[in-house]
PDB file of C-alpha atoms in Angstrom:
ATOM      1  CA  MET A   1     138.834-140.864 200.877  1.00  0.00           C
ATOM      2  CA  VAL A   2     135.362-139.492 201.627  1.00  0.00           C
ATOM      3  CA  TYR A   3     134.500-137.630 204.827  1.00  0.00           C
ATOM      4  CA  ASP A   4     131.499-135.833 206.304  1.00  0.00           C
ATOM      5  CA  ASN A   5     131.077-132.370 207.865  1.00  0.00           C
ATOM      6  CA  ASN A   6     132.553-133.652 211.141  1.00  0.00           C
ATOM      7  CA  LYS A   7     135.631-134.935 209.285  1.00  0.00           C
ATOM      8  CA  LEU A   8     134.568-138.537 209.959  1.00  0.00           C
ATOM      9  CA  ILE A   9     135.777-140.825 207.211  1.00  0.00           C
ATOM     10  CA  VAL A  10     132.945-142.794 205.661  1.00  0.00           C
ATOM     11  CA  GLN A  11     134.694-144.316 202.609  1.00  0.00           C
ATOM     12  CA  TYR A  12     138.172-144.795 201.280  1.00  0.00           C
ATOM     13  CA  GLY A  13     139.851-146.326 198.303  1.00  0.00           C
ATOM     14  CA  ILE A  14     142.891-146.131 196.096  1.00  0.00           C
ATOM     15  CA  ASP A  15     141.237-144.038 193.379  1.00  0.00           C
ATOM     16  CA  VAL A  16     139.315-140.970 194.587  1.00  0.00           C
ATOM     17  CA  SER A  17     137.651-140.627 191.174  1.00  0.00           C
ATOM     18  CA  ALA A  18     135.670-143.778 191.991  1.00  0.00           C
ATOM     19  CA  HIS A  19     133.777-141.953 194.765  1.00  0.00           C
ATOM     20  CA  TRP A  20     130.670-139.864 194.111  1.00  0.00           C
ATOM     21  CA  PRO A  21     129.880-138.402 197.506  1.00  0.00           C
ATOM     22  CA  GLU A  22     126.631-136.601 198.006  1.00  0.00           C
ATOM     23  CA  ASN A  23     126.834-133.949 200.740  1.00  0.00           C
ATOM     24  CA  LEU A  24     130.316-135.243 201.593  1.00  0.00           C
ATOM     25  CA  SER A  25     133.878-134.151 200.831  1.00  0.00           C
ATOM     26  CA  ILE A  26     136.795-135.915 199.173  1.00  0.00           C
ATOM     27  CA  ALA A  27     140.468-135.718 200.035  1.00  0.00           C
ATOM     28  CA  GLU A  28     143.477-137.471 198.567  1.00  0.00           C
ATOM     29  CA  VAL A  29     146.068-138.403 201.176  1.00  0.00           C
ATOM     30  CA  ALA A  30     149.559-139.807 200.785  1.00  0.00           C
ATOM     31  CA  SER A  31     148.890-142.891 202.901  1.00  0.00           C
ATOM     32  CA  ILE A  32     146.140-144.690 204.748  1.00  0.00           C
ATOM     33  CA  PRO A  33     146.787-146.313 208.141  1.00  0.00           C
ATOM     34  CA  GLU A  34     147.289-150.063 208.012  1.00  0.00           C
ATOM     35  CA  LYS A  35     144.310-150.689 210.300  1.00  0.00           C
ATOM     36  CA  MET A  36     141.980-148.362 208.382  1.00  0.00           C
ATOM     37  CA  ASP A  37     138.329-149.394 208.278  1.00  0.00           C
ATOM     38  CA  ASN A  38     134.998-147.926 207.268  1.00  0.00           C
ATOM     39  CA  LEU A  39     133.609-147.960 210.800  1.00  0.00           C
ATOM     40  CA  ARG A  40     133.947-144.208 211.269  1.00  0.00           C
ATOM     41  CA  ASN A  41     136.867-144.682 213.645  1.00  0.00           C
ATOM     42  CA  TRP A  42     139.028-142.299 211.654  1.00  0.00           C
ATOM     43  CA  VAL A  43     138.963-138.600 210.880  1.00  0.00           C
ATOM     44  CA  TYR A  44     140.527-136.438 208.239  1.00  0.00           C
ATOM     45  CA  ASP A  45     143.008-133.876 209.597  1.00  0.00           C
ATOM     46  CA  GLU A  46     142.995-130.942 207.176  1.00  0.00           C
ATOM     47  CA  ASP A  47     146.078-129.368 208.758  1.00  0.00           C
ATOM     48  CA  THR A  48     148.286-132.363 208.010  1.00  0.00           C
ATOM     49  CA  ASN A  49     146.223-133.778 205.099  1.00  0.00           C
ATOM     50  CA  SER A  50     146.253-137.144 206.834  1.00  0.00           C
ATOM     51  CA  VAL A  51     144.040-139.731 208.425  1.00  0.00           C
ATOM     52  CA  VAL A  52     144.113-139.939 212.217  1.00  0.00           C
ATOM     53  CA  SER A  53     142.395-142.200 214.720  1.00  0.00           C
ATOM     54  CA  ARG A  54     139.221-140.694 216.162  1.00  0.00           C
ATOM     55  CA  LYS A  55     138.788-140.530 219.903  1.00  0.00           C
ATOM     56  CA  PRO A  56     135.334-141.849 220.849  1.00  0.00           C
ATOM     57  CA  THR A  57     132.959-139.566 222.690  1.00  0.00           C
ATOM     58  CA  GLN A  58     132.050-140.258 226.315  1.00  0.00           C
ATOM     59  CA  GLU A  59     128.600-141.334 225.124  1.00  0.00           C
ATOM     60  CA  GLU A  60     130.143-143.818 222.675  1.00  0.00           C
ATOM     61  CA  VAL A  61     132.437-145.207 225.364  1.00  0.00           C
ATOM     62  CA  LEU A  62     129.529-145.706 227.745  1.00  0.00           C
ATOM     63  CA  SER A  63     127.407-147.283 225.019  1.00  0.00           C
ATOM     64  CA  SER A  64     130.214-149.668 224.073  1.00  0.00           C
ATOM     65  CA  LEU A  65     130.723-150.719 227.693  1.00  0.00           C
ATOM     66  CA  GLU A  66     127.000-151.227 228.184  1.00  0.00           C
ATOM     67  CA  ASN A  67     126.810-153.308 224.992  1.00  0.00           C
ATOM     68  CA  LYS A  68     129.700-155.484 226.166  1.00  0.00           C
ATOM     69  CA  ALA A  69     128.042-156.066 229.549  1.00  0.00           C
ATOM     70  CA  VAL A  70     124.712-156.916 227.878  1.00  0.00           C
ATOM     71  CA  LEU A  71     126.398-159.366 225.507  1.00  0.00           C
ATOM     72  CA  LEU A  72     128.302-161.117 228.301  1.00  0.00           C
ATOM     73  CA  SER A  73     125.177-161.224 230.453  1.00  0.00           C
ATOM     74  CA  SER A  74     123.144-162.693 227.591  1.00  0.00           C
ATOM     75  CA  GLN A  75     125.746-165.394 227.007  1.00  0.00           C
ATOM     76  CA  ALA A  76     125.724-166.242 230.707  1.00  0.00           C
ATOM     77  CA  LYS A  77     121.932-166.377 230.816  1.00  0.00           C
ATOM     78  CA  ASN A  78     121.983-168.954 228.018  1.00  0.00           C
ATOM     79  CA  ILE A  79     124.055-171.154 230.314  1.00  0.00           C
ATOM     80  CA  ILE A  80     121.973-170.329 233.391  1.00  0.00           C
ATOM     81  CA  GLN A  81     118.618-171.210 231.832  1.00  0.00           C
ATOM     82  CA  PRO A  82     119.022-175.006 231.555  1.00  0.00           C
ATOM     83  CA  LEU A  83     120.680-175.125 234.982  1.00  0.00           C
ATOM     84  CA  GLN A  84     117.738-173.218 236.459  1.00  0.00           C
ATOM     85  CA  TYR A  85     115.277-175.589 234.765  1.00  0.00           C
ATOM     86  CA  ALA A  86     117.029-178.552 236.365  1.00  0.00           C
ATOM     87  CA  VAL A  87     116.792-176.871 239.786  1.00  0.00           C
ATOM     88  CA  ASP A  88     113.122-175.916 239.252  1.00  0.00           C
ATOM     89  CA  LEU A  89     112.282-179.506 238.349  1.00  0.00           C
ATOM     90  CA  ASP A  90     114.188-180.921 241.332  1.00  0.00           C
ATOM     91  CA  ILE A  91     116.421-182.937 239.024  1.00  0.00           C
ATOM     92  CA  ALA A  92     119.616-180.872 239.340  1.00  0.00           C
ATOM     93  CA  THR A  93     122.821-182.494 240.421  1.00  0.00           C
ATOM     94  CA  GLN A  94     124.889-180.801 243.119  1.00  0.00           C
ATOM     95  CA  GLN A  95     127.363-179.795 240.377  1.00  0.00           C
ATOM     96  CA  GLU A  96     124.548-178.075 238.442  1.00  0.00           C
ATOM     97  CA  ILE A  97     123.353-176.279 241.576  1.00  0.00           C
ATOM     98  CA  ASP A  98     126.880-175.058 242.290  1.00  0.00           C
ATOM     99  CA  ASN A  99     127.368-173.993 238.678  1.00  0.00           C
ATOM    100  CA  LEU A 100     124.086-172.108 238.684  1.00  0.00           C
ATOM    101  CA  ARG A 101     125.208-170.115 241.687  1.00  0.00           C
ATOM    102  CA  VAL A 102     128.562-169.260 240.058  1.00  0.00           C
ATOM    103  CA  TRP A 103     126.923-168.115 236.808  1.00  0.00           C
ATOM    104  CA  LYS A 104     124.256-166.063 238.602  1.00  0.00           C
ATOM    105  CA  LYS A 105     126.958-164.350 240.648  1.00  0.00           C
ATOM    106  CA  TYR A 106     128.789-163.532 237.416  1.00  0.00           C
ATOM    107  CA  VAL A 107     125.654-161.877 235.964  1.00  0.00           C
ATOM    108  CA  VAL A 108     125.175-159.830 239.143  1.00  0.00           C
ATOM    109  CA  GLU A 109     128.797-158.676 238.923  1.00  0.00           C
ATOM    110  CA  LEU A 110     128.264-157.671 235.284  1.00  0.00           C
ATOM    111  CA  ASN A 111     125.204-155.664 236.294  1.00  0.00           C
ATOM    112  CA  ARG A 112     127.325-153.790 238.833  1.00  0.00           C
ATOM    113  CA  ILE A 113     130.074-152.708 236.416  1.00  0.00           C
ATOM    114  CA  SER A 114     128.772-149.139 236.276  1.00  0.00           C
ATOM    115  CA  THR A 115     128.927-148.815 240.074  1.00  0.00           C
ATOM    116  CA  GLN A 116     132.712-149.265 240.191  1.00  0.00           C
ATOM    117  CA  SER A 117     134.489-146.230 241.597  1.00  0.00           C
ATOM    118  CA  ASN A 118     136.610-145.479 238.496  1.00  0.00           C
ATOM    119  CA  TYR A 119     133.921-146.294 235.923  1.00  0.00           C
ATOM    120  CA  PRO A 120     134.213-145.829 232.963  1.00  0.00           C
ATOM    121  CA  GLU A 121     137.915-144.922 232.886  1.00  0.00           C
ATOM    122  CA  GLU A 122     138.996-148.124 234.620  1.00  0.00           C
ATOM    123  CA  ILE A 123     136.857-151.243 234.710  1.00  0.00           C
ATOM    124  CA  ILE A 124     137.452-154.525 236.449  1.00  0.00           C
ATOM    125  CA  TRP A 125     135.447-157.060 234.473  1.00  0.00           C
ATOM    126  CA  PRO A 126     134.445-160.191 236.377  1.00  0.00           C
ATOM    127  CA  ASP A 127     136.137-163.398 235.347  1.00  0.00           C
ATOM    128  CA  VAL A 128     133.993-165.583 233.110  1.00  0.00           C
ATOM    129  CA  PRO A 129     133.255-168.825 234.926  1.00  0.00           C
ATOM    130  CA  ASN A 130     135.090-171.829 233.538  1.00  0.00           C
ATOM    131  CA  LEU A 131     132.915-172.999 230.637  1.00  0.00           C
ATOM    132  CA  SER A 132     133.544-176.615 231.594  1.00  0.00           C
ATOM    133  CA  LEU A 133     131.470-175.860 234.692  1.00  0.00           C
ATOM    134  CA  SER A 134     128.344-175.180 232.625  1.00  0.00           C
ATOM    135  CA  GLY A 135     126.802-178.494 233.600  1.00  0.00           C
ATOM    136  CA  ALA A 136     126.633-179.558 229.979  1.00  0.00           C
ATOM    137  CA  SER A 137     127.554-183.095 229.066  1.00  0.00           C
TER     138      SER A 137
END
């Protein structure tokens, strides 16, 4: 396997001779974890000559949580948009008006994730509204 100066694994394979790392190091280990990937989630432990799971930094944890909230919010906004158009045009059904309120509340709750008292160690994600309530036919 191939790793960088921080011991982060960047490549792995069965035959180390197939790797030509530039400014990287190579190690041959007895086994590779079953869930091994190339996503830099693993580090090389020189003491045990093994691959171990890497603990993400606080910055990476926060970034991952923010990305999840943005993705969920974006998905919700795609549902909100046509409901809002119907309301703006005074052609919304009562069901669409109710659904719009539920979805908007969900987005507000997503935006407040970082204000939770135990953030980021413990997060209570809001429940996704029932997709059958989207107002779509």
